[in-house]
XYZ file of N, CA and C in Angstrom:
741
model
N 39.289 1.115 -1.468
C 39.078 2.518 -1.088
C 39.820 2.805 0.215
N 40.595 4.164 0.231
C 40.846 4.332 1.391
C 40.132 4.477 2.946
N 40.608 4.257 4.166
C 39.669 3.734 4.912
C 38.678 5.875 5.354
N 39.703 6.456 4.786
C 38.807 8.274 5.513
C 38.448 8.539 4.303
N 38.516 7.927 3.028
C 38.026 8.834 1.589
C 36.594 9.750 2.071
N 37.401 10.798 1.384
C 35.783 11.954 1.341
C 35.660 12.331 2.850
N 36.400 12.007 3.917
C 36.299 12.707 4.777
C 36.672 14.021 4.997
N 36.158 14.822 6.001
C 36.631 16.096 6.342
C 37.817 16.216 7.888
N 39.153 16.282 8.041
C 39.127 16.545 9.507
C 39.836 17.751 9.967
N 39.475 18.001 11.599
C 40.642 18.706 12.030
C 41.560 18.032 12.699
N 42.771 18.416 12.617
C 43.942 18.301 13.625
C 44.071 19.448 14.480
N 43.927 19.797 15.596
C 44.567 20.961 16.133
C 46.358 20.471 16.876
N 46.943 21.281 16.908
C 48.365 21.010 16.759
C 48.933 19.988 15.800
N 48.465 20.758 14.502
C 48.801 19.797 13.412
C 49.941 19.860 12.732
N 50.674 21.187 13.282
C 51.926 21.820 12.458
C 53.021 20.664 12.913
N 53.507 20.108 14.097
C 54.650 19.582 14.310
C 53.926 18.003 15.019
N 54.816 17.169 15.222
C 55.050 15.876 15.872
C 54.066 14.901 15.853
N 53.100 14.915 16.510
C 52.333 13.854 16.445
C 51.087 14.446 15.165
N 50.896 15.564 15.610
C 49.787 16.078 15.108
C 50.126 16.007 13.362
N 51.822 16.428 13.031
C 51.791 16.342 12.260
C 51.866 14.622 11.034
N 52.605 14.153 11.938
C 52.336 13.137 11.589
C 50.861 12.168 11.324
N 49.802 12.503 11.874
C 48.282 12.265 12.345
C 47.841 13.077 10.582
N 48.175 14.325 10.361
C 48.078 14.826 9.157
C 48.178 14.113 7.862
N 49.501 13.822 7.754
C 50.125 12.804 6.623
C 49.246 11.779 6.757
N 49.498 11.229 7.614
C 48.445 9.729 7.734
C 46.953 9.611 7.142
N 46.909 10.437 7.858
C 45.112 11.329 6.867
C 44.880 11.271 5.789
N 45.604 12.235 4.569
C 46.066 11.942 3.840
C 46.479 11.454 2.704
N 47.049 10.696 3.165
C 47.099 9.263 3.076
C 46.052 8.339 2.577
N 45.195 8.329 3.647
C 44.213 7.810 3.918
C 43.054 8.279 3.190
N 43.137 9.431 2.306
C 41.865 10.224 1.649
C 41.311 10.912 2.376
N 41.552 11.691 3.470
C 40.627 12.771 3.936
C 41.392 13.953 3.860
N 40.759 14.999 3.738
C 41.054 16.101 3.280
C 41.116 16.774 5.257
N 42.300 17.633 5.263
C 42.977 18.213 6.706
C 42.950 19.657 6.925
N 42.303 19.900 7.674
C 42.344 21.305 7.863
C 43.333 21.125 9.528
N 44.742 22.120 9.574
C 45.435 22.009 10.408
C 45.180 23.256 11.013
N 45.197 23.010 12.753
C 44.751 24.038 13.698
C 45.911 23.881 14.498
N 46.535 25.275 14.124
C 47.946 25.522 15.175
C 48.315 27.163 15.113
N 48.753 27.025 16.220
C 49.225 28.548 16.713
C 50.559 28.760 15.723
N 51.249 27.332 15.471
C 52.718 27.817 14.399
C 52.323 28.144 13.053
N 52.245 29.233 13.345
C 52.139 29.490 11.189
C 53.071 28.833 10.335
N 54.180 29.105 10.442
C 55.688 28.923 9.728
C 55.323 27.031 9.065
N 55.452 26.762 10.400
C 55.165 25.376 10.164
C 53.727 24.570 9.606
N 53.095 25.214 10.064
C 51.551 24.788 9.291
C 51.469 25.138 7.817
N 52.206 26.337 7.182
C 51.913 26.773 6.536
C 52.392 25.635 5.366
N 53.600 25.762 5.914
C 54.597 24.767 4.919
C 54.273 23.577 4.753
N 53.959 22.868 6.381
C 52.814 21.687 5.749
C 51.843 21.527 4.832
N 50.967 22.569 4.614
C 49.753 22.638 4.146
C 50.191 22.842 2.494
N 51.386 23.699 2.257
C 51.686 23.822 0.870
C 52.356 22.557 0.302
N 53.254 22.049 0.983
C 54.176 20.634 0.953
C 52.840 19.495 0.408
N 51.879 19.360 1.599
C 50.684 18.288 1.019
C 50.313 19.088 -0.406
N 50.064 20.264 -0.504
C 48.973 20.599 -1.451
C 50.285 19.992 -3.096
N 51.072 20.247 -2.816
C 51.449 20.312 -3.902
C 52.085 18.185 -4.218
N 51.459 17.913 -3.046
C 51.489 16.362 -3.336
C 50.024 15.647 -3.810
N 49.219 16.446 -3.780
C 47.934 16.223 -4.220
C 46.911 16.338 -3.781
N 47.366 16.268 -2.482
C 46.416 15.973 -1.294
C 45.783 17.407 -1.118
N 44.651 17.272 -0.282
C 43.941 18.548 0.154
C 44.042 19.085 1.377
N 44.407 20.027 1.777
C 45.209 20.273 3.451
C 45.246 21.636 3.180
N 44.440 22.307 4.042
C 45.000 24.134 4.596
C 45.315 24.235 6.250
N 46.114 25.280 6.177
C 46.395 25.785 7.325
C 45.550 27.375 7.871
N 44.639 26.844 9.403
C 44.372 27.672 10.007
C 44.897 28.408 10.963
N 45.419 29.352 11.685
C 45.577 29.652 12.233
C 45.152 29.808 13.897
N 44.923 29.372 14.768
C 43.690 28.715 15.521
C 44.675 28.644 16.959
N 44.579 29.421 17.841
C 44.302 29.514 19.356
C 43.547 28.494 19.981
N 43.289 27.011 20.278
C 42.498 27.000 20.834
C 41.983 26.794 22.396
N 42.742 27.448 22.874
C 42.500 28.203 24.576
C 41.262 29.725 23.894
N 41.662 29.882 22.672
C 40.400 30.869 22.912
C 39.045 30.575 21.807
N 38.269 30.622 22.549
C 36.678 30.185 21.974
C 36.614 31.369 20.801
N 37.040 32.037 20.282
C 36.860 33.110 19.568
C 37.471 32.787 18.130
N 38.870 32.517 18.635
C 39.738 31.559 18.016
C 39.246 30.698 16.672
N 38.818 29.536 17.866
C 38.046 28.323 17.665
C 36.602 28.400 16.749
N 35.524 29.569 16.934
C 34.942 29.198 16.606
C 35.373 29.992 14.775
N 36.132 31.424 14.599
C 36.213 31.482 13.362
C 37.134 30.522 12.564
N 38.026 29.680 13.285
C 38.170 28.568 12.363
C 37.796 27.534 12.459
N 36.382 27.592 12.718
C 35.417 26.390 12.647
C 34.403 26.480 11.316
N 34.181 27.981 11.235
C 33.450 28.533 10.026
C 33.993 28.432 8.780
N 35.641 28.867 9.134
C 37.132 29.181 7.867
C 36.880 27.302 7.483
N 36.724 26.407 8.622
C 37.158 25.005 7.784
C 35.692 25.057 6.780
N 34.369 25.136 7.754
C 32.646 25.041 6.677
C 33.032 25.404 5.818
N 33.751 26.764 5.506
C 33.380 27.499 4.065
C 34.201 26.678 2.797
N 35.643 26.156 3.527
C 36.270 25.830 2.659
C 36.223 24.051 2.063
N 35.963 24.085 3.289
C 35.094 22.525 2.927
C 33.901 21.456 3.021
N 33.088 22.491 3.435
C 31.421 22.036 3.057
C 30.911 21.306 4.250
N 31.917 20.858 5.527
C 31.304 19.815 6.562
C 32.865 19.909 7.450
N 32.695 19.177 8.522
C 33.596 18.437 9.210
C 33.277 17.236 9.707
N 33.860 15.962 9.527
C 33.440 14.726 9.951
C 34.420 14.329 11.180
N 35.502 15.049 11.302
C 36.341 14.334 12.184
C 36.949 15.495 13.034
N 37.406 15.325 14.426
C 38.028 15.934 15.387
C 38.852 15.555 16.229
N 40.232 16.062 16.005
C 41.501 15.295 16.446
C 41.861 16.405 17.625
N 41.431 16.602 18.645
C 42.037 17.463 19.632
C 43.443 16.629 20.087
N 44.391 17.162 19.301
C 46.103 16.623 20.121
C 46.369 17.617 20.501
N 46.376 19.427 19.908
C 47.220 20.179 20.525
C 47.341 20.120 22.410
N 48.432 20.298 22.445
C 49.000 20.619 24.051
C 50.086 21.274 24.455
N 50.589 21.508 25.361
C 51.849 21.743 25.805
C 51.898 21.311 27.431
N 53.608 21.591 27.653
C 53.968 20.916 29.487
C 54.553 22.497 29.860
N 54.109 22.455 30.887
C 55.144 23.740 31.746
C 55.100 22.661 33.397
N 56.115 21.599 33.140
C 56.706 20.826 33.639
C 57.259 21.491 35.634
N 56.832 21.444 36.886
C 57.681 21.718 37.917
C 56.667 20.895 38.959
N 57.361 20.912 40.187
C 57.077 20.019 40.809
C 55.850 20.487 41.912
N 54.927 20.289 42.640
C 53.946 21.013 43.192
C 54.088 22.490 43.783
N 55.320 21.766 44.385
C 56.242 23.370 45.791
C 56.403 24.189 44.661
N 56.895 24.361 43.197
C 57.760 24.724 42.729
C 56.170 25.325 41.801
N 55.546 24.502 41.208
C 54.528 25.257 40.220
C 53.825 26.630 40.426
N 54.149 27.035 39.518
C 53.189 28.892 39.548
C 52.164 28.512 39.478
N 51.187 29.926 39.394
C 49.644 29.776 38.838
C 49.649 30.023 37.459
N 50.577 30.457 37.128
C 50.937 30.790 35.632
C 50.957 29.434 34.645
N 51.983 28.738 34.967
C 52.226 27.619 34.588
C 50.884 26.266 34.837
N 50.373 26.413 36.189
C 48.796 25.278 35.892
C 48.091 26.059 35.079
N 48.224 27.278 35.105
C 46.734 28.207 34.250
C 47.150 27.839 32.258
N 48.506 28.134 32.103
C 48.758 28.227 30.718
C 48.293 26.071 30.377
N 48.695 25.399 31.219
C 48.374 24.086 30.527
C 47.192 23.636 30.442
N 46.275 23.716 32.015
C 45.053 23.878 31.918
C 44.045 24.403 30.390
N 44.352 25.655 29.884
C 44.007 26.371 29.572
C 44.302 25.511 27.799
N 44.923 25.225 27.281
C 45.210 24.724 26.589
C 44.720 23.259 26.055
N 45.094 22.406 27.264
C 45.117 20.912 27.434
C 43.504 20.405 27.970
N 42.892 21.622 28.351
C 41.564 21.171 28.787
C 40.653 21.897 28.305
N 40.524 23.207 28.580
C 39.579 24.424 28.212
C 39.760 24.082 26.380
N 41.273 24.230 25.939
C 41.165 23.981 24.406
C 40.233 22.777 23.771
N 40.228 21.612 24.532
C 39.715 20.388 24.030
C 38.146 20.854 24.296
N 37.818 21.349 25.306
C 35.995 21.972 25.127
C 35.986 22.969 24.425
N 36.693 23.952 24.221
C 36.001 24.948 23.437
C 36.060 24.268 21.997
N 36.899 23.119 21.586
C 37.257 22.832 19.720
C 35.872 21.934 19.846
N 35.393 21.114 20.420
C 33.993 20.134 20.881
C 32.827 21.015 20.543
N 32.312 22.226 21.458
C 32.016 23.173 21.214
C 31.452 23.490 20.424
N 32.407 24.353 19.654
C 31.951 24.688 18.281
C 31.992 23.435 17.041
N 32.714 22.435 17.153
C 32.473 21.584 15.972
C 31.340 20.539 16.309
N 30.993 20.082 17.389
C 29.636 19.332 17.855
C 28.498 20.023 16.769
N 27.914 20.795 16.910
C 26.855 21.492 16.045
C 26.774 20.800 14.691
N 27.833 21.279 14.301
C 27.612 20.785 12.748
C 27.930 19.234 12.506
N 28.491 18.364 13.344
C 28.804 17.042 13.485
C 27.034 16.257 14.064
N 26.287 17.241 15.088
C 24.985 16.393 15.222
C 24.031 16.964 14.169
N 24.378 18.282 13.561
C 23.079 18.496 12.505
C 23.177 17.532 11.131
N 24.534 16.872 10.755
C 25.060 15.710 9.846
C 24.484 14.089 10.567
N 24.147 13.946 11.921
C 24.112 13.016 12.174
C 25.607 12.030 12.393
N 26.455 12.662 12.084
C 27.913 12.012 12.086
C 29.155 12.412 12.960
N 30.185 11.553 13.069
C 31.118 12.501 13.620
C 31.783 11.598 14.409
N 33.900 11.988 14.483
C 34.615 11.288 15.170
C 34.839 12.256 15.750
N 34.930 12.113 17.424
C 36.028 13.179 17.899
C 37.200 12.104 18.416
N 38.179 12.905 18.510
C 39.327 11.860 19.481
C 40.129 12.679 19.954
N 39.764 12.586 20.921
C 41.252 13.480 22.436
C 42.430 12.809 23.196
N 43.090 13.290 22.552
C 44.634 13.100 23.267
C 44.613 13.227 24.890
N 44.459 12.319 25.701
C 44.569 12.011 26.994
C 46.705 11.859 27.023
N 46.985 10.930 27.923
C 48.283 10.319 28.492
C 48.299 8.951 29.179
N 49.203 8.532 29.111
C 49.259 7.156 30.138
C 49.596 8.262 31.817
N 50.019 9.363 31.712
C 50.383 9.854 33.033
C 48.844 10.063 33.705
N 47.880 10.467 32.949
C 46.459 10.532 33.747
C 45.946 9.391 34.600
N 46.665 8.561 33.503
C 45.773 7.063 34.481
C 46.899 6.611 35.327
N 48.548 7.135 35.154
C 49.182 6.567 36.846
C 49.945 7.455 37.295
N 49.788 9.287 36.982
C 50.006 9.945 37.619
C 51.774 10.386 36.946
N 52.723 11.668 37.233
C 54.023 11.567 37.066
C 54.586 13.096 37.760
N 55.197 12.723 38.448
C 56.030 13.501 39.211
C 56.456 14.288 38.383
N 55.984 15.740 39.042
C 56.098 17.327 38.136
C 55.416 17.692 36.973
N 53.973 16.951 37.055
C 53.403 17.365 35.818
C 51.840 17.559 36.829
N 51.794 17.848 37.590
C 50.314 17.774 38.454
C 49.555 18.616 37.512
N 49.477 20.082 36.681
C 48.731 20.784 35.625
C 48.552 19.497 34.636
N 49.485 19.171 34.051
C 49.574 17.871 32.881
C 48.548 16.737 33.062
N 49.032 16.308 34.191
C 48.097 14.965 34.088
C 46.849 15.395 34.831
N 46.190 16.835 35.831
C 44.761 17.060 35.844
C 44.240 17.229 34.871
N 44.451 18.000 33.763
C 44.188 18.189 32.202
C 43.844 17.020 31.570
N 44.871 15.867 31.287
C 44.356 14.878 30.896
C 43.298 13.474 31.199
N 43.371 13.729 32.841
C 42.455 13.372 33.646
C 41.260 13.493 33.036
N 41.199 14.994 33.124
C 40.034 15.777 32.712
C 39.312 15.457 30.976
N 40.460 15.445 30.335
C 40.129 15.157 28.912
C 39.218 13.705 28.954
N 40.153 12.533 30.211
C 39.353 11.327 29.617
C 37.804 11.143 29.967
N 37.763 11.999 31.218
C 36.067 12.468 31.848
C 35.577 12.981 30.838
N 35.668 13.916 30.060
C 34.945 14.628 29.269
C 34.905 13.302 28.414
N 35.788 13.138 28.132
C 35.435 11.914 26.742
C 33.974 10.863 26.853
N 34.227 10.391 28.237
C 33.193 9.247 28.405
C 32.002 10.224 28.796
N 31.697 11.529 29.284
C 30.687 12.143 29.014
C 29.938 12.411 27.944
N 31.097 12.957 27.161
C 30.244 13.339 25.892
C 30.007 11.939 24.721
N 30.643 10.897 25.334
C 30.368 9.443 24.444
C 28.464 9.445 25.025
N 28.688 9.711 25.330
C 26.852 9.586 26.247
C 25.790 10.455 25.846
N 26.613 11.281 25.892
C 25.495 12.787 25.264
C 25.540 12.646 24.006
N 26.514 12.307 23.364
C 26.442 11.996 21.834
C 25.921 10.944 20.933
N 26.241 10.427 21.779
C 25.965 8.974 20.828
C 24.774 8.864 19.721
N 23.215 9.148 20.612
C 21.878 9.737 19.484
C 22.599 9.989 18.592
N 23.282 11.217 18.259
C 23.549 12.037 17.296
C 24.344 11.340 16.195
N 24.799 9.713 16.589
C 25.887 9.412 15.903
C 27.106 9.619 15.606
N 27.539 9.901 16.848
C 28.815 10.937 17.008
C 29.613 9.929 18.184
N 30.494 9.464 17.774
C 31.422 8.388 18.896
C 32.847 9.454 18.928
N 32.918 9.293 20.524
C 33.924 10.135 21.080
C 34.668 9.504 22.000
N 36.215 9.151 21.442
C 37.462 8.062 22.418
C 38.337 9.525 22.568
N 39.351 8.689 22.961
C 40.453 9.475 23.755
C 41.297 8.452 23.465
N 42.955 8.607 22.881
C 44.170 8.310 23.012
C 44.998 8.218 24.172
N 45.640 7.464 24.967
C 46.746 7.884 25.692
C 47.864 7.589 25.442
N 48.515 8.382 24.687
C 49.988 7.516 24.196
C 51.403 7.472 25.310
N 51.698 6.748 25.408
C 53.156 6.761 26.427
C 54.176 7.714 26.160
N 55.330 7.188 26.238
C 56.384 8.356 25.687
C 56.650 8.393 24.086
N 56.550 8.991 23.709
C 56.695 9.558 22.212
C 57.751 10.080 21.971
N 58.613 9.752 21.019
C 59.737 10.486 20.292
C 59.793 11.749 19.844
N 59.057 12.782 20.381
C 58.805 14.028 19.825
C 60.056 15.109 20.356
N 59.974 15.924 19.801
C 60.684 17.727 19.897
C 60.489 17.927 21.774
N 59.013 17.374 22.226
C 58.755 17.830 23.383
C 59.320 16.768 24.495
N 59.343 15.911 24.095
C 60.162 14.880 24.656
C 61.872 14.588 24.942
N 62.046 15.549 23.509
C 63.365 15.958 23.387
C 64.297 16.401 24.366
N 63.444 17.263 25.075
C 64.037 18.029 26.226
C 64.080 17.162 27.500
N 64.203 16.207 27.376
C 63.788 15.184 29.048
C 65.402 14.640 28.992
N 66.014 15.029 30.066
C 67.691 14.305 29.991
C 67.392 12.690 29.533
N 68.504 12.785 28.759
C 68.750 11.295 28.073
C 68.698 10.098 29.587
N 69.248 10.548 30.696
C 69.746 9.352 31.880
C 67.323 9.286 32.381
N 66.754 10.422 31.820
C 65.399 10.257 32.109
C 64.595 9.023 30.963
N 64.959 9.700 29.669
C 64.662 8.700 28.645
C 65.182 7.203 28.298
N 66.081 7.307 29.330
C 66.879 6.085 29.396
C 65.740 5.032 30.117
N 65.749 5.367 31.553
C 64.905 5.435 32.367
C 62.983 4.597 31.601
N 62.616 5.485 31.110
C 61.193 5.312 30.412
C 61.374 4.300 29.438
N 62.449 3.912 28.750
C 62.751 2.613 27.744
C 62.822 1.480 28.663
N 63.614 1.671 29.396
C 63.500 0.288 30.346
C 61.931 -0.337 30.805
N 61.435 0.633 31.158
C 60.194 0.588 32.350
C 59.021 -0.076 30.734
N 59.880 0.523 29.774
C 58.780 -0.231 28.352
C 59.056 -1.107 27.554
N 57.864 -2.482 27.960
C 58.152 -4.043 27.193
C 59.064 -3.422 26.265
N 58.431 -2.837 24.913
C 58.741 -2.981 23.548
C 59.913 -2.607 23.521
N 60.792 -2.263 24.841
C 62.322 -1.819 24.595
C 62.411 -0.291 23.879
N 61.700 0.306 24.021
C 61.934 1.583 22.718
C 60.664 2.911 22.862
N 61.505 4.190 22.481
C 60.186 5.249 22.752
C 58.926 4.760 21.206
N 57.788 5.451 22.169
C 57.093 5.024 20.622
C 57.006 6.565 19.507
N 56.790 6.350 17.961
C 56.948 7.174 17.291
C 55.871 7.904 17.168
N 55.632 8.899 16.288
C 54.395 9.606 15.933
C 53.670 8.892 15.113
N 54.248 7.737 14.482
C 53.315 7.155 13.565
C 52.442 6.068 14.059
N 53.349 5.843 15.441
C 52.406 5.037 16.475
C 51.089 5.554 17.064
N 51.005 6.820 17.306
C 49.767 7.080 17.614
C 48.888 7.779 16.417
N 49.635 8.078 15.457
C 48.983 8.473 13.939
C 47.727 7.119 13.561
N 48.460 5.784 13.596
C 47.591 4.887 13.830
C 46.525 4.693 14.403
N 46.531 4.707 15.631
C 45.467 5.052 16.347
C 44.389 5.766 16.230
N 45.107 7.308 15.630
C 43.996 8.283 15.995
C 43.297 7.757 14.140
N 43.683 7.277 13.419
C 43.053 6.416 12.175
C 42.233 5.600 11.957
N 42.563 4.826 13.338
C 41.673 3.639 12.996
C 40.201 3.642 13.975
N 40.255 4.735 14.762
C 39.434 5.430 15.392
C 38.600 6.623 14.907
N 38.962 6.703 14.096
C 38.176 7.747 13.079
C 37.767 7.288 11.585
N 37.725 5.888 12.059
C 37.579 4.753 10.426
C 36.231 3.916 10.982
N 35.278 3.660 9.685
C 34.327 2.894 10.061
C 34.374 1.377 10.614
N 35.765 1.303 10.772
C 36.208 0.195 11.627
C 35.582 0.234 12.721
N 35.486 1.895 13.334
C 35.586 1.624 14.786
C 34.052 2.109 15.107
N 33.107 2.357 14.010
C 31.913 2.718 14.506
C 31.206 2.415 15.559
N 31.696 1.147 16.689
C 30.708 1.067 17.574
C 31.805 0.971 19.061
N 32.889 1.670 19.259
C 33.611 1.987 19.693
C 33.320 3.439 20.449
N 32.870 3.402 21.407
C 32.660 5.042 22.213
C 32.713 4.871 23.146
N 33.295 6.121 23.655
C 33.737 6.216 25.199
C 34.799 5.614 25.980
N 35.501 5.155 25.101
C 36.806 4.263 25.641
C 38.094 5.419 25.249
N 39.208 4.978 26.082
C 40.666 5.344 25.983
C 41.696 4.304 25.680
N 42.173 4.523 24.481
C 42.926 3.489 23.998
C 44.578 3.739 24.701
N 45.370 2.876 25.232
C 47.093 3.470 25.433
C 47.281 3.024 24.399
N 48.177 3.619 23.961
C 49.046 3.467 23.183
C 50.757 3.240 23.555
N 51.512 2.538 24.492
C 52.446 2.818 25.353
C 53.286 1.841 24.931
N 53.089 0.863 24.345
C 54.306 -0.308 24.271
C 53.980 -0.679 25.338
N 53.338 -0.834 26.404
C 53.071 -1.629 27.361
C 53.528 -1.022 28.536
N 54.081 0.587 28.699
C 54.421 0.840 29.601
C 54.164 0.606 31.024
N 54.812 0.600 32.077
C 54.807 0.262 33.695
C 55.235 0.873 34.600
N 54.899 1.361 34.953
C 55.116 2.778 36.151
C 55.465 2.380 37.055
């Protein structure tokens, strides 16, 4: 049997890179995906691409910086699929500058996203995860939270923040049967990564044992085997995921 059969999950930022990859894997794996992303275009096409591979996957449409957002596609996933067992908070974004240089615009939009998003999706899917007695959440933290990176001070307070919340709510939850980790993956081969000058990415391969950026399927893993009854007695921890990175 597959290790998620008959599961329910969300992905939020499920349309592109990690998230999407975290999707497939799913999947894969027998659980049925409800994807939470602001990209329609791309969610959409995901969601039809799986459906017509067999698999079970819709696309929501889902803000989640806004609790309003969040909670009608928390209801849109109940109706359409009877429960939620799993919670993949990856969505994020960088508005990347250096302290002197950062707006309030730019800490407010990542903040707002990268932290406020990961409580308000908790939030509303906690409820129906402790009235089941069940439930994975897993939040996308960083290796930059735990050693910091020049021009991301919004970025890595956010993820800071994500791994606090994590080991909080591993505590408050637990009764309920509800185990809640956090990811930190290193540098990733993504679209968003894309944009970092090559003489930078050059840079981050060296500084990593494994010689190499890691892929989306590297932390697709992760967020799998953490949401598998493998890991049932697993809470409150942050896994890296980095190739061994060294700052």
């Amino acid at each position: 049997m597959s290790r998620l059969s008959n599961k329910v999950a969300i992905i939020t930022g499920g349309a592109n890179g990690i998230g999407k990859s975290t999707a497939e894997k799913f999947m894969a794996e027998g659980a049925a995906v409800a994807i939470w992303d602001v990209a329609e275009e791309q969610g959409q096409h995901l969601a039809k691409a799986s459906q017509e591979k067999g698999f079970q996957c819709q696309f929501f449409k889902t803000d989640t910086s806004s609790p309003e957002s969040v909670q009608q596609s928390t209801e849109a996933v109940i109706d359409t699929f009877g429960k939620i067992d799993i919670l993949i908070n990856n969505a994020g974004i960088t508005r990347d500058a250096s302290m002197k240089k950062m707006s309030m615009h730019q800490w407010q939009q990542v903040i707002d996203v990268n932290l406020t998003g990961v409580f308000n999706c908790v939030k509303a899917v906690f409820p129906h995860m402790a009235e089941q007695k069940s439930g994975r959440i897993i939040n996308a933290a960083s290796v930059v939270a735990l050693y910091g990176n020049f021009g991301q001070t919004n970025y890595v307070a956010a993820k800071a923040g994500v791994i606090g919340m994590t080991k909080t709510w591993a505590r408050e939850f637990g009764r309920k049967g509800i185990t809640v980790n956090a990811i930190a993956p290193g540098f990733i081969a993504t679209d968003m990564v894309g944009t970092v000058p090559q003489e930078v990415l050059d840079g981050m391969v060296n500084r990593t044992p494994m010689g190499r950026l890691g892929q989306p399927e590297d932390i697709a893993n992760g967020y799998v085997f953490l949401a598998s009854d493998e890991a049932a007695f697993i809470t409150g921890t942050t896994l890296s995921i980095d190739g061994g990175l060294v700052f």
